[in-house]
Each structure stands twice: as structure tokens, then as C-alpha cells.
Short mmCIF file of C-alpha atoms in Angstrom, two decimals:
data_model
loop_
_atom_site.label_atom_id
_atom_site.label_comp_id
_atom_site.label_asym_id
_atom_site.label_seq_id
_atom_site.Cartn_x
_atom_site.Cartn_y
_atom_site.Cartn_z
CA UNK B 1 -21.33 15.82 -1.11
CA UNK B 2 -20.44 13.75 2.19
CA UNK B 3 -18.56 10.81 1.68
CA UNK B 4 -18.05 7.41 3.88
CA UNK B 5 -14.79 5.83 4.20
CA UNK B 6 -14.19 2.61 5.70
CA UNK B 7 -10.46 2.91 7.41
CA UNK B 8 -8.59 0.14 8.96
CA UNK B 9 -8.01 0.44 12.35
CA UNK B 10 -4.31 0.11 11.84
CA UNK B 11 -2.25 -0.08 14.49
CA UNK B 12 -1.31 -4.07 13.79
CA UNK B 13 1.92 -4.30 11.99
CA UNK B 14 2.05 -6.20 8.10
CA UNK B 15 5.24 -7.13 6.45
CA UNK B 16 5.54 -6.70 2.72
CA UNK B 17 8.77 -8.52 1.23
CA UNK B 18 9.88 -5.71 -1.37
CA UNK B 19 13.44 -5.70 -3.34
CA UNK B 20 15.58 -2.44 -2.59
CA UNK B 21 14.86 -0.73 -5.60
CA UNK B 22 11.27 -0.92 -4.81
CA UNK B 23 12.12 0.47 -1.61
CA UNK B 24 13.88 2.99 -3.44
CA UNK B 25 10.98 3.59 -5.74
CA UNK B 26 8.48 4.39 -2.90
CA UNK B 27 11.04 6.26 -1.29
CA UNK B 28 10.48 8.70 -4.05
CA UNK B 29 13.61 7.89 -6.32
CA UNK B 30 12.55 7.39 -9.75
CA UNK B 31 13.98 4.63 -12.18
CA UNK B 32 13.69 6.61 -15.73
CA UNK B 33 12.76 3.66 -18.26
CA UNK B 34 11.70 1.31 -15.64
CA UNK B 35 8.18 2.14 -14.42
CA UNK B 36 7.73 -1.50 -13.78
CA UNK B 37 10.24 -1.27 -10.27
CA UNK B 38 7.25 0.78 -8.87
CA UNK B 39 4.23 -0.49 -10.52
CA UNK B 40 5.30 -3.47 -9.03
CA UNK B 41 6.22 -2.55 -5.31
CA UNK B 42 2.49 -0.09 -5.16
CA UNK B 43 1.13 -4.05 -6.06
CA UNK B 44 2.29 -5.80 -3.40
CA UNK B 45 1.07 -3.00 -1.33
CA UNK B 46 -2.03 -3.47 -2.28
CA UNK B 47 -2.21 -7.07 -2.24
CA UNK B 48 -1.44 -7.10 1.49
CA UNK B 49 -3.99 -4.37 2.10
CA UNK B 50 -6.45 -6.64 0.32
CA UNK B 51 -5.58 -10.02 2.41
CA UNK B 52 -6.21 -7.93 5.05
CA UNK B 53 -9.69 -7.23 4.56
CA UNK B 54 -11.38 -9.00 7.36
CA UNK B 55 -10.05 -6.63 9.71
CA UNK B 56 -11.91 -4.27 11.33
CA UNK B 57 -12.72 -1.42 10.10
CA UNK B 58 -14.15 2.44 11.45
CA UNK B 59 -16.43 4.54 9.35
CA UNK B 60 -14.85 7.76 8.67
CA UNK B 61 -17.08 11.08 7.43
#
């Protein structure tokens, strides 16, 4: 089964305001009890990913 998937060009920069302990969190250090620290820092990944949908894109196979 072949797939299309639309990448971002990428090469502008973003800027994502994150606390350190999601830094941390993405980093790959885990807060035991505290999902929430990276729950929360994924989100505002994705958020900016989503504002940035009107740029272009290239259709990967």
C-alpha cells in the first residue's frame, strides 16, 4: 500500500515558548507521576505545527 504525505518544507524557523521541565520532558527525562509536563509540551508542539498550516507543503511517496 503506497501512501502520500504532505511534508512542510521546513527550513523556516518557529519558536515554541516551553517551561524547562517540558524541555526536559522532550529531552527524554521522564517526570514519574506527572504525565501532564509532557502531554502538555507535545501540545504546544502541535499547536504551532497547526498555525502553520498555510505553508507550503511537498508531496512525499
Amino acid at each position: 500500500m503506497e501512501k502520500q504525505v504532505k511534508i512542510p518544507q521546513g527550513d523556516e524557523k518557529v519558536m515554541v515558548e516551553l517551561t524547562r521541565k517540558e524541555l526536559m520532558s522532550l529531552a527524554g527525562i521522564r517526570f514519574h507521576g506527572n504525565h501532564k509536563i509532557e502531554v502538555s509540551a507535545r501540545k504546544k508542539l502541535h499547536d504551532i505545527l497547526e498555525s502553520q498550516e498555510s505553508a507550503p507543503r511537498q508531496l512525499m511517496n
